[in-house]
């Protein structure tokens, strides 16, 4: 196995910030910081339960803006999607369908759920990790897309 | 007053989350695919992101639950379902396929709007459509009395 582009320090610092955000949301609002859950409450709205979700998502964008304001814009300017627009649409649909059926995504199950030692979240995390590994193997290694 | 404070707290949490995703470079789909590419050139960074987030929460979550209630809310809202059903596996598999295909999960998609390009909007719209359609479909399936429908 060949290791490439490994950035452990930013990964740990960024991960800790994500973790602190999730802990803060739980402590202050009693809510799980699962992004797909927060979005799902907007596409299936319940009265009186919309504003905090919208504001959290605006914050999510502003966090990216803050990163640039702090002077790291150079690092993100080169970022491009790695697949064609058609595959982006397919990927977006799959992520939406899967996160809704599976009641959570990388953050809700992979960080918050595992931290609560939820067996359900463990099964979800293993399922999407396994499926992601297989998908990348098939698409990148076997079919050679983007290689 | 408490309403305003709640919104400020939600905004703060969102910003910290978005900043964390950016610092961790999870807004770069190549980093995500690099992590899932264990049979090729492998980038282990994502494991450190999840590990960092998980470590913080493994320590803080039990302390938070020692509080009688959240700071700005009446109670903790935790997922009602605890059993492992077919949906949690099926949903995970479908989600993982989309995640591996383009390298975007919901958080990084939305944070990437901070340097909006048309392709981000494309995948976010598809994600919202997929979410909405599935919510409608699940609501329809769940209100049918059929035993078969409870997949």
PDB file of C-alpha atoms in Angstrom:
ATOM      1  CA  UNK A   1       0.000   0.000   0.000  1.00  0.00           C
ATOM      2  CA  UNK A   2       1.222   3.447  -0.966  1.00  0.00           C
ATOM      3  CA  UNK A   3       0.415   6.410   1.309  1.00  0.00           C
ATOM      4  CA  UNK A   4      -0.099   9.779  -0.407  1.00  0.00           C
ATOM      5  CA  UNK A   5      -1.163  13.341   0.493  1.00  0.00           C
ATOM      6  CA  UNK A   6      -1.436  12.445   4.187  1.00  0.00           C
ATOM      7  CA  UNK A   7      -2.143  15.555   6.309  1.00  0.00           C
ATOM      8  CA  UNK A   8      -2.567  14.252   9.873  1.00  0.00           C
ATOM      9  CA  UNK A   9      -2.224  17.556  11.751  1.00  0.00           C
ATOM     10  CA  UNK A  10      -4.867  19.601   9.873  1.00  0.00           C
ATOM     11  CA  UNK A  11      -7.041  16.473   9.886  1.00  0.00           C
ATOM     12  CA  UNK A  12      -6.856  16.162  13.672  1.00  0.00           C
ATOM     13  CA  UNK A  13      -7.364  19.902  14.292  1.00  0.00           C
ATOM     14  CA  UNK A  14     -10.278  20.057  11.839  1.00  0.00           C
ATOM     15  CA  UNK A  15     -11.756  16.883  13.280  1.00  0.00           C
ATOM     16  CA  UNK A  16     -11.508  18.297  16.800  1.00  0.00           C
ATOM     17  CA  UNK A  17     -13.292  21.485  15.665  1.00  0.00           C
ATOM     18  CA  UNK A  18     -16.073  19.387  14.127  1.00  0.00           C
ATOM     19  CA  UNK A  19     -16.271  17.411  17.363  1.00  0.00           C
ATOM     20  CA  UNK A  20     -16.399  20.575  19.477  1.00  0.00           C
ATOM     21  CA  UNK A  21     -19.152  21.942  17.261  1.00  0.00           C
ATOM     22  CA  UNK A  22     -21.200  18.761  17.709  1.00  0.00           C
ATOM     23  CA  UNK A  23     -20.626  18.805  21.474  1.00  0.00           C
ATOM     24  CA  UNK A  24     -21.589  22.472  21.660  1.00  0.00           C
ATOM     25  CA  UNK A  25     -24.811  21.889  19.703  1.00  0.00           C
ATOM     26  CA  UNK A  26     -25.743  18.979  21.961  1.00  0.00           C
ATOM     27  CA  UNK A  27     -24.908  20.914  25.117  1.00  0.00           C
ATOM     28  CA  UNK A  28     -26.672  24.130  24.078  1.00  0.00           C
ATOM     29  CA  UNK A  29     -29.691  22.882  22.087  1.00  0.00           C
ATOM     30  CA  UNK A  30     -29.878  19.209  22.903  1.00  0.00           C
ATOM     31  CA  UNK A  31     -29.539  18.464  19.204  1.00  0.00           C
ATOM     32  CA  UNK A  32     -27.434  16.000  17.251  1.00  0.00           C
ATOM     33  CA  UNK A  33     -25.093  17.667  14.750  1.00  0.00           C
ATOM     34  CA  UNK A  34     -25.947  15.352  11.893  1.00  0.00           C
ATOM     35  CA  UNK A  35     -25.912  17.444   8.746  1.00  0.00           C
ATOM     36  CA  UNK A  36     -28.330  15.254   6.777  1.00  0.00           C
ATOM     37  CA  UNK A  37     -30.730  15.288   9.740  1.00  0.00           C
ATOM     38  CA  UNK A  38     -30.557  19.068   9.958  1.00  0.00           C
ATOM     39  CA  UNK A  39     -31.189  19.381   6.199  1.00  0.00           C
ATOM     40  CA  UNK A  40     -33.951  16.753   6.338  1.00  0.00           C
ATOM     41  CA  UNK A  41     -35.873  18.891   8.823  1.00  0.00           C
ATOM     42  CA  UNK A  42     -35.963  21.643   6.205  1.00  0.00           C
ATOM     43  CA  UNK A  43     -37.196  19.526   3.308  1.00  0.00           C
ATOM     44  CA  UNK A  44     -39.904  18.026   5.560  1.00  0.00           C
ATOM     45  CA  UNK A  45     -40.661  21.106   7.630  1.00  0.00           C
ATOM     46  CA  UNK A  46     -42.212  21.190  11.089  1.00  0.00           C
ATOM     47  CA  UNK A  47     -43.491  24.530  12.352  1.00  0.00           C
ATOM     48  CA  UNK A  48     -41.174  26.208  14.834  1.00  0.00           C
ATOM     49  CA  UNK A  49     -38.307  23.866  13.996  1.00  0.00           C
ATOM     50  CA  UNK A  50     -36.847  25.583  10.956  1.00  0.00           C
ATOM     51  CA  UNK A  51     -34.909  28.660  12.008  1.00  0.00           C
ATOM     52  CA  UNK A  52     -32.101  26.979  13.961  1.00  0.00           C
ATOM     53  CA  UNK A  53     -31.574  24.532  11.090  1.00  0.00           C
ATOM     54  CA  UNK A  54     -31.337  27.281   8.480  1.00  0.00           C
ATOM     55  CA  UNK A  55     -29.020  29.303  10.701  1.00  0.00           C
ATOM     56  CA  UNK A  56     -26.766  26.298  11.379  1.00  0.00           C
ATOM     57  CA  UNK A  57     -26.435  25.657   7.637  1.00  0.00           C
ATOM     58  CA  UNK A  58     -25.679  29.335   6.980  1.00  0.00           C
ATOM     59  CA  UNK A  59     -22.989  28.978   9.651  1.00  0.00           C
ATOM     60  CA  UNK A  60     -21.641  25.947   7.806  1.00  0.00           C
ATOM     61  CA  UNK A  61     -21.084  28.124   4.729  1.00  0.00           C
ATOM     62  CA  UNK A  62     -19.717  31.017   6.831  1.00  0.00           C
ATOM     63  CA  UNK A  63     -17.210  28.624   8.397  1.00  0.00           C
ATOM     64  CA  UNK A  64     -15.820  28.078   4.901  1.00  0.00           C
ATOM     65  CA  UNK A  65     -15.799  31.842   4.363  1.00  0.00           C
ATOM     66  CA  UNK A  66     -13.993  32.341   7.688  1.00  0.00           C
ATOM     67  CA  UNK A  67     -11.344  29.864   6.574  1.00  0.00           C
ATOM     68  CA  UNK A  68     -10.669  32.065   3.552  1.00  0.00           C
ATOM     69  CA  UNK A  69     -10.758  35.276   5.594  1.00  0.00           C
ATOM     70  CA  UNK A  70      -8.117  33.765   7.858  1.00  0.00           C
ATOM     71  CA  UNK A  71      -5.930  33.549   4.768  1.00  0.00           C
ATOM     72  CA  UNK A  72      -6.221  29.962   3.602  1.00  0.00           C
ATOM     73  CA  UNK A  73      -8.030  30.761   0.345  1.00  0.00           C
ATOM     74  CA  UNK A  74      -5.054  29.700  -1.755  1.00  0.00           C
ATOM     75  CA  UNK A  75      -5.506  26.159  -0.542  1.00  0.00           C
ATOM     76  CA  UNK A  76      -9.128  25.888  -1.623  1.00  0.00           C
ATOM     77  CA  UNK A  77      -9.036  27.697  -4.958  1.00  0.00           C
ATOM     78  CA  UNK A  78      -7.741  24.652  -6.794  1.00  0.00           C
ATOM     79  CA  UNK A  79     -10.520  22.372  -5.548  1.00  0.00           C
ATOM     80  CA  UNK A  80     -12.567  20.911  -8.372  1.00  0.00           C
ATOM     81  CA  UNK A  81     -15.077  18.083  -8.553  1.00  0.00           C
ATOM     82  CA  UNK A  82     -13.433  14.839  -9.573  1.00  0.00           C
ATOM     83  CA  UNK A  83     -16.330  13.532 -11.676  1.00  0.00           C
ATOM     84  CA  UNK A  84     -18.500  14.760 -14.550  1.00  0.00           C
ATOM     85  CA  UNK A  85     -21.705  16.774 -13.935  1.00  0.00           C
ATOM     86  CA  UNK A  86     -23.795  13.692 -14.761  1.00  0.00           C
ATOM     87  CA  UNK A  87     -22.042  11.648 -12.088  1.00  0.00           C
ATOM     88  CA  UNK A  88     -22.359  14.590  -9.661  1.00  0.00           C
ATOM     89  CA  UNK A  89     -26.128  14.450 -10.086  1.00  0.00           C
ATOM     90  CA  UNK A  90     -26.138  10.684  -9.573  1.00  0.00           C
ATOM     91  CA  UNK A  91     -23.882  11.016  -6.504  1.00  0.00           C
ATOM     92  CA  UNK A  92     -26.039  13.768  -5.000  1.00  0.00           C
ATOM     93  CA  UNK A  93     -29.189  11.698  -5.467  1.00  0.00           C
ATOM     94  CA  UNK A  94     -27.572   8.623  -3.894  1.00  0.00           C
ATOM     95  CA  UNK A  95     -26.312  10.648  -0.920  1.00  0.00           C
ATOM     96  CA  UNK A  96     -29.768  12.141  -0.359  1.00  0.00           C
ATOM     97  CA  UNK A  97     -31.635   8.847  -0.761  1.00  0.00           C
ATOM     98  CA  UNK A  98     -29.122   6.898   1.347  1.00  0.00           C
ATOM     99  CA  UNK A  99     -28.872   9.419   4.185  1.00  0.00           C
ATOM    100  CA  UNK A 100     -32.666   9.586   4.391  1.00  0.00           C
ATOM    101  CA  UNK A 101     -33.239   5.820   4.383  1.00  0.00           C
ATOM    102  CA  UNK A 102     -30.294   5.299   6.746  1.00  0.00           C
ATOM    103  CA  UNK A 103     -31.326   8.225   8.979  1.00  0.00           C
ATOM    104  CA  UNK A 104     -27.931   9.860   9.013  1.00  0.00           C
ATOM    105  CA  UNK A 105     -24.647  10.643   7.340  1.00  0.00           C
ATOM    106  CA  UNK A 106     -20.938  10.798   8.125  1.00  0.00           C
ATOM    107  CA  UNK A 107     -21.375  13.305  10.945  1.00  0.00           C
ATOM    108  CA  UNK A 108     -24.570  12.063  12.584  1.00  0.00           C
ATOM    109  CA  UNK A 109     -23.631   8.395  12.617  1.00  0.00           C
ATOM    110  CA  UNK A 110     -19.835   8.499  12.239  1.00  0.00           C
ATOM    111  CA  UNK A 111     -19.103  11.089  14.937  1.00  0.00           C
ATOM    112  CA  UNK A 112     -22.164  11.802  17.109  1.00  0.00           C
ATOM    113  CA  UNK A 113     -23.686   8.317  16.988  1.00  0.00           C
ATOM    114  CA  UNK A 114     -20.438   6.473  17.636  1.00  0.00           C
ATOM    115  CA  UNK A 115     -19.683   8.858  20.509  1.00  0.00           C
ATOM    116  CA  UNK A 116     -23.028   7.908  22.053  1.00  0.00           C
ATOM    117  CA  UNK A 117     -22.002   4.265  21.533  1.00  0.00           C
ATOM    118  CA  UNK A 118     -25.088   3.655  19.410  1.00  0.00           C
ATOM    119  CA  UNK A 119     -25.018   0.174  17.804  1.00  0.00           C
ATOM    120  CA  UNK A 120     -27.285   1.521  15.065  1.00  0.00           C
ATOM    121  CA  UNK A 121     -24.753   4.188  14.166  1.00  0.00           C
ATOM    122  CA  UNK A 122     -21.939   1.639  14.206  1.00  0.00           C
ATOM    123  CA  UNK A 123     -23.815  -0.516  11.671  1.00  0.00           C
ATOM    124  CA  UNK A 124     -24.568   2.580   9.560  1.00  0.00           C
ATOM    125  CA  UNK A 125     -20.934   3.706   9.646  1.00  0.00           C
ATOM    126  CA  UNK A 126     -19.624   0.263   8.685  1.00  0.00           C
ATOM    127  CA  UNK A 127     -22.219   0.105   5.871  1.00  0.00           C
ATOM    128  CA  UNK A 128     -21.321   3.424   4.273  1.00  0.00           C
ATOM    129  CA  UNK A 129     -17.580   2.971   4.785  1.00  0.00           C
ATOM    130  CA  UNK A 130     -17.724  -0.484   3.195  1.00  0.00           C
ATOM    131  CA  UNK A 131     -19.884   0.717   0.345  1.00  0.00           C
ATOM    132  CA  UNK A 132     -17.650   3.762  -0.194  1.00  0.00           C
ATOM    133  CA  UNK A 133     -14.528   1.577  -0.354  1.00  0.00           C
ATOM    134  CA  UNK A 134     -16.144  -0.783  -2.862  1.00  0.00           C
ATOM    135  CA  UNK A 135     -17.474   2.117  -4.952  1.00  0.00           C
ATOM    136  CA  UNK A 136     -14.073   3.799  -5.161  1.00  0.00           C
ATOM    137  CA  UNK A 137     -12.431   0.475  -5.996  1.00  0.00           C
ATOM    138  CA  UNK A 138     -14.908  -0.222  -8.802  1.00  0.00           C
ATOM    139  CA  UNK A 139     -15.029   3.316 -10.195  1.00  0.00           C
ATOM    140  CA  UNK A 140     -11.359   4.248  -9.836  1.00  0.00           C
ATOM    141  CA  UNK A 141      -9.479   0.960 -10.081  1.00  0.00           C
ATOM    142  CA  UNK A 142     -11.677  -1.214 -12.310  1.00  0.00           C
ATOM    143  CA  UNK A 143     -13.365   1.380 -14.513  1.00  0.00           C
ATOM    144  CA  UNK A 144     -10.506   3.873 -14.350  1.00  0.00           C
ATOM    145  CA  UNK A 145     -12.720   6.965 -13.987  1.00  0.00           C
ATOM    146  CA  UNK A 146     -10.625  10.000 -13.055  1.00  0.00           C
ATOM    147  CA  UNK A 147      -7.483   7.912 -12.744  1.00  0.00           C
TER     148      UNK A 147
ATOM    149  CA  UNK B   1     -34.220  36.532  24.184  1.00  0.00           C
ATOM    150  CA  UNK B   2     -33.640  32.824  24.516  1.00  0.00           C
ATOM    151  CA  UNK B   3     -34.843  32.404  20.919  1.00  0.00           C
ATOM    152  CA  UNK B   4     -32.171  34.795  19.716  1.00  0.00           C
ATOM    153  CA  UNK B   5     -29.556  33.129  21.865  1.00  0.00           C
ATOM    154  CA  UNK B   6     -30.523  29.743  20.383  1.00  0.00           C
ATOM    155  CA  UNK B   7     -30.026  31.066  16.867  1.00  0.00           C
ATOM    156  CA  UNK B   8     -26.692  32.639  17.752  1.00  0.00           C
ATOM    157  CA  UNK B   9     -25.587  29.331  19.278  1.00  0.00           C
ATOM    158  CA  UNK B  10     -26.707  27.415  16.173  1.00  0.00           C
ATOM    159  CA  UNK B  11     -24.844  29.859  13.944  1.00  0.00           C
ATOM    160  CA  UNK B  12     -21.717  29.497  16.080  1.00  0.00           C
ATOM    161  CA  UNK B  13     -21.939  25.697  15.980  1.00  0.00           C
ATOM    162  CA  UNK B  14     -22.418  25.740  12.210  1.00  0.00           C
ATOM    163  CA  UNK B  15     -19.450  28.032  11.702  1.00  0.00           C
ATOM    164  CA  UNK B  16     -17.190  25.888  13.864  1.00  0.00           C
ATOM    165  CA  UNK B  17     -18.309  22.810  11.932  1.00  0.00           C
ATOM    166  CA  UNK B  18     -17.677  24.495   8.562  1.00  0.00           C
ATOM    167  CA  UNK B  19     -14.305  25.799   9.707  1.00  0.00           C
ATOM    168  CA  UNK B  20     -13.376  22.312  10.905  1.00  0.00           C
ATOM    169  CA  UNK B  21     -14.333  20.743   7.567  1.00  0.00           C
ATOM    170  CA  UNK B  22     -12.248  23.380   5.789  1.00  0.00           C
ATOM    171  CA  UNK B  23      -9.193  23.047   8.042  1.00  0.00           C
ATOM    172  CA  UNK B  24      -9.375  19.263   7.680  1.00  0.00           C
ATOM    173  CA  UNK B  25      -9.566  19.736   3.871  1.00  0.00           C
ATOM    174  CA  UNK B  26     -12.687  17.598   3.763  1.00  0.00           C
ATOM    175  CA  UNK B  27     -14.127  20.151   1.321  1.00  0.00           C
ATOM    176  CA  UNK B  28     -11.730  18.652  -1.229  1.00  0.00           C
ATOM    177  CA  UNK B  29     -13.444  15.583  -2.730  1.00  0.00           C
ATOM    178  CA  UNK B  30     -10.032  14.246  -3.793  1.00  0.00           C
ATOM    179  CA  UNK B  31      -9.138  13.883  -0.076  1.00  0.00           C
ATOM    180  CA  UNK B  32     -12.296  11.878   0.594  1.00  0.00           C
ATOM    181  CA  UNK B  33     -11.820   9.613  -2.406  1.00  0.00           C
ATOM    182  CA  UNK B  34      -8.131   9.294  -1.497  1.00  0.00           C
ATOM    183  CA  UNK B  35      -9.193   7.895   1.880  1.00  0.00           C
ATOM    184  CA  UNK B  36     -11.643   5.419   0.382  1.00  0.00           C
ATOM    185  CA  UNK B  37      -9.030   4.345  -2.182  1.00  0.00           C
ATOM    186  CA  UNK B  38      -7.360   1.796   0.105  1.00  0.00           C
ATOM    187  CA  UNK B  39      -6.579  -0.493  -2.816  1.00  0.00           C
ATOM    188  CA  UNK B  40      -4.639   2.251  -4.570  1.00  0.00           C
ATOM    189  CA  UNK B  41      -2.726   5.358  -3.435  1.00  0.00           C
ATOM    190  CA  UNK B  42      -4.145   5.825   0.056  1.00  0.00           C
ATOM    191  CA  UNK B  43      -4.631   9.074   2.006  1.00  0.00           C
ATOM    192  CA  UNK B  44      -5.464   8.188   5.641  1.00  0.00           C
ATOM    193  CA  UNK B  45      -6.355  11.808   6.610  1.00  0.00           C
ATOM    194  CA  UNK B  46     -10.128  11.254   6.881  1.00  0.00           C
ATOM    195  CA  UNK B  47      -9.594   8.643   9.582  1.00  0.00           C
ATOM    196  CA  UNK B  48      -7.834  11.330  11.646  1.00  0.00           C
ATOM    197  CA  UNK B  49     -10.710  13.766  11.057  1.00  0.00           C
ATOM    198  CA  UNK B  50     -13.287  11.266  12.273  1.00  0.00           C
ATOM    199  CA  UNK B  51     -10.963  10.102  15.016  1.00  0.00           C
ATOM    200  CA  UNK B  52     -10.418  13.676  16.232  1.00  0.00           C
ATOM    201  CA  UNK B  53     -14.139  14.447  16.195  1.00  0.00           C
ATOM    202  CA  UNK B  54     -14.973  11.159  17.841  1.00  0.00           C
ATOM    203  CA  UNK B  55     -12.333  11.527  20.578  1.00  0.00           C
ATOM    204  CA  UNK B  56     -13.658  14.960  21.556  1.00  0.00           C
ATOM    205  CA  UNK B  57     -17.207  13.632  21.710  1.00  0.00           C
ATOM    206  CA  UNK B  58     -16.375  10.435  23.545  1.00  0.00           C
ATOM    207  CA  UNK B  59     -15.014  12.655  26.323  1.00  0.00           C
ATOM    208  CA  UNK B  60     -17.634  15.416  26.224  1.00  0.00           C
ATOM    209  CA  UNK B  61     -20.861  13.517  25.478  1.00  0.00           C
ATOM    210  CA  UNK B  62     -21.070  11.724  28.855  1.00  0.00           C
ATOM    211  CA  UNK B  63     -20.340  15.035  30.627  1.00  0.00           C
ATOM    212  CA  UNK B  64     -23.082  16.788  28.623  1.00  0.00           C
ATOM    213  CA  UNK B  65     -25.605  14.070  29.471  1.00  0.00           C
ATOM    214  CA  UNK B  66     -24.886  14.599  33.165  1.00  0.00           C
ATOM    215  CA  UNK B  67     -26.722  17.906  32.798  1.00  0.00           C
ATOM    216  CA  UNK B  68     -30.434  17.688  33.536  1.00  0.00           C
ATOM    217  CA  UNK B  69     -31.208  19.582  30.339  1.00  0.00           C
ATOM    218  CA  UNK B  70     -29.445  21.514  27.585  1.00  0.00           C
ATOM    219  CA  UNK B  71     -28.446  25.125  28.175  1.00  0.00           C
ATOM    220  CA  UNK B  72     -31.045  26.596  25.800  1.00  0.00           C
ATOM    221  CA  UNK B  73     -33.619  23.831  25.409  1.00  0.00           C
ATOM    222  CA  UNK B  74     -36.000  21.811  27.555  1.00  0.00           C
ATOM    223  CA  UNK B  75     -34.616  18.392  26.779  1.00  0.00           C
ATOM    224  CA  UNK B  76     -32.119  16.419  24.699  1.00  0.00           C
ATOM    225  CA  UNK B  77     -33.575  15.206  21.402  1.00  0.00           C
ATOM    226  CA  UNK B  78     -32.038  11.874  20.590  1.00  0.00           C
ATOM    227  CA  UNK B  79     -33.004   9.494  17.779  1.00  0.00           C
ATOM    228  CA  UNK B  80     -36.057   7.496  18.839  1.00  0.00           C
ATOM    229  CA  UNK B  81     -35.054   4.394  16.920  1.00  0.00           C
ATOM    230  CA  UNK B  82     -32.426   2.187  18.475  1.00  0.00           C
ATOM    231  CA  UNK B  83     -32.977  -1.163  16.760  1.00  0.00           C
ATOM    232  CA  UNK B  84     -30.857  -2.253  13.829  1.00  0.00           C
ATOM    233  CA  UNK B  85     -33.117  -2.736  10.837  1.00  0.00           C
ATOM    234  CA  UNK B  86     -32.639  -3.309   7.140  1.00  0.00           C
ATOM    235  CA  UNK B  87     -33.027   0.380   6.431  1.00  0.00           C
ATOM    236  CA  UNK B  88     -29.934   1.379   8.364  1.00  0.00           C
ATOM    237  CA  UNK B  89     -27.812  -1.025   6.282  1.00  0.00           C
ATOM    238  CA  UNK B  90     -29.504  -0.298   2.944  1.00  0.00           C
ATOM    239  CA  UNK B  91     -29.339   3.463   3.547  1.00  0.00           C
ATOM    240  CA  UNK B  92     -25.673   3.203   4.496  1.00  0.00           C
ATOM    241  CA  UNK B  93     -24.845   1.253   1.352  1.00  0.00           C
ATOM    242  CA  UNK B  94     -26.646   3.730  -0.934  1.00  0.00           C
ATOM    243  CA  UNK B  95     -25.120   6.696   0.896  1.00  0.00           C
ATOM    244  CA  UNK B  96     -21.637   5.171   0.669  1.00  0.00           C
ATOM    245  CA  UNK B  97     -22.005   4.643  -3.082  1.00  0.00           C
ATOM    246  CA  UNK B  98     -22.823   8.318  -3.639  1.00  0.00           C
ATOM    247  CA  UNK B  99     -20.116   9.418  -1.204  1.00  0.00           C
ATOM    248  CA  UNK B 100     -17.481   7.288  -2.912  1.00  0.00           C
ATOM    249  CA  UNK B 101     -18.614   8.251  -6.391  1.00  0.00           C
ATOM    250  CA  UNK B 102     -18.074  12.015  -6.084  1.00  0.00           C
ATOM    251  CA  UNK B 103     -16.328  12.427  -2.715  1.00  0.00           C
ATOM    252  CA  UNK B 104     -19.029  14.622  -1.188  1.00  0.00           C
ATOM    253  CA  UNK B 105     -21.117  14.009   1.915  1.00  0.00           C
ATOM    254  CA  UNK B 106     -23.708  16.600   3.027  1.00  0.00           C
ATOM    255  CA  UNK B 107     -21.502  18.774   5.299  1.00  0.00           C
ATOM    256  CA  UNK B 108     -18.690  19.431   2.816  1.00  0.00           C
ATOM    257  CA  UNK B 109     -21.236  20.012   0.033  1.00  0.00           C
ATOM    258  CA  UNK B 110     -22.810  22.865   1.945  1.00  0.00           C
ATOM    259  CA  UNK B 111     -19.550  24.340   3.247  1.00  0.00           C
ATOM    260  CA  UNK B 112     -18.260  24.294  -0.345  1.00  0.00           C
ATOM    261  CA  UNK B 113     -20.907  26.902  -1.190  1.00  0.00           C
ATOM    262  CA  UNK B 114     -18.416  29.346   0.348  1.00  0.00           C
ATOM    263  CA  UNK B 115     -16.513  29.136  -2.917  1.00  0.00           C
ATOM    264  CA  UNK B 116     -19.570  28.438  -5.007  1.00  0.00           C
ATOM    265  CA  UNK B 117     -19.140  27.007  -8.434  1.00  0.00           C
ATOM    266  CA  UNK B 118     -21.874  25.583 -10.599  1.00  0.00           C
ATOM    267  CA  UNK B 119     -20.919  21.961  -9.910  1.00  0.00           C
ATOM    268  CA  UNK B 120     -21.470  22.380  -6.153  1.00  0.00           C
ATOM    269  CA  UNK B 121     -24.938  23.726  -6.811  1.00  0.00           C
ATOM    270  CA  UNK B 122     -25.589  20.752  -9.113  1.00  0.00           C
ATOM    271  CA  UNK B 123     -24.760  18.158  -6.471  1.00  0.00           C
ATOM    272  CA  UNK B 124     -26.574  20.047  -3.677  1.00  0.00           C
ATOM    273  CA  UNK B 125     -29.757  20.253  -5.750  1.00  0.00           C
ATOM    274  CA  UNK B 126     -29.534  16.538  -6.545  1.00  0.00           C
ATOM    275  CA  UNK B 127     -28.941  15.807  -2.847  1.00  0.00           C
ATOM    276  CA  UNK B 128     -32.007  17.862  -1.838  1.00  0.00           C
ATOM    277  CA  UNK B 129     -34.156  16.182  -4.495  1.00  0.00           C
ATOM    278  CA  UNK B 130     -32.987  12.735  -3.348  1.00  0.00           C
ATOM    279  CA  UNK B 131     -33.741  13.648   0.263  1.00  0.00           C
ATOM    280  CA  UNK B 132     -37.197  15.044  -0.466  1.00  0.00           C
ATOM    281  CA  UNK B 133     -38.314  12.176  -2.724  1.00  0.00           C
ATOM    282  CA  UNK B 134     -37.137   9.600  -0.186  1.00  0.00           C
ATOM    283  CA  UNK B 135     -38.912  11.371   2.674  1.00  0.00           C
ATOM    284  CA  UNK B 136     -42.147  11.319   0.670  1.00  0.00           C
ATOM    285  CA  UNK B 137     -41.660   7.669  -0.282  1.00  0.00           C
ATOM    286  CA  UNK B 138     -40.868   6.572   3.285  1.00  0.00           C
ATOM    287  CA  UNK B 139     -43.857   8.489   4.664  1.00  0.00           C
ATOM    288  CA  UNK B 140     -46.074   6.762   2.109  1.00  0.00           C
ATOM    289  CA  UNK B 141     -44.632   3.316   2.831  1.00  0.00           C
ATOM    290  CA  UNK B 142     -44.858   3.777   6.603  1.00  0.00           C
ATOM    291  CA  UNK B 143     -48.506   4.778   6.626  1.00  0.00           C
ATOM    292  CA  UNK B 144     -49.572   1.699   4.684  1.00  0.00           C
ATOM    293  CA  UNK B 145     -50.807  -1.000   7.032  1.00  0.00           C
ATOM    294  CA  UNK B 146     -49.057  -3.768   5.115  1.00  0.00           C
ATOM    295  CA  UNK B 147     -46.624  -5.943   7.015  1.00  0.00           C
ATOM    296  CA  UNK B 148     -44.457  -6.196   3.897  1.00  0.00           C
ATOM    297  CA  UNK B 149     -43.953  -2.468   3.805  1.00  0.00           C
ATOM    298  CA  UNK B 150     -41.964  -2.493   7.034  1.00  0.00           C
ATOM    299  CA  UNK B 151     -38.693  -3.245   5.338  1.00  0.00           C
TER     300      UNK B 151
END
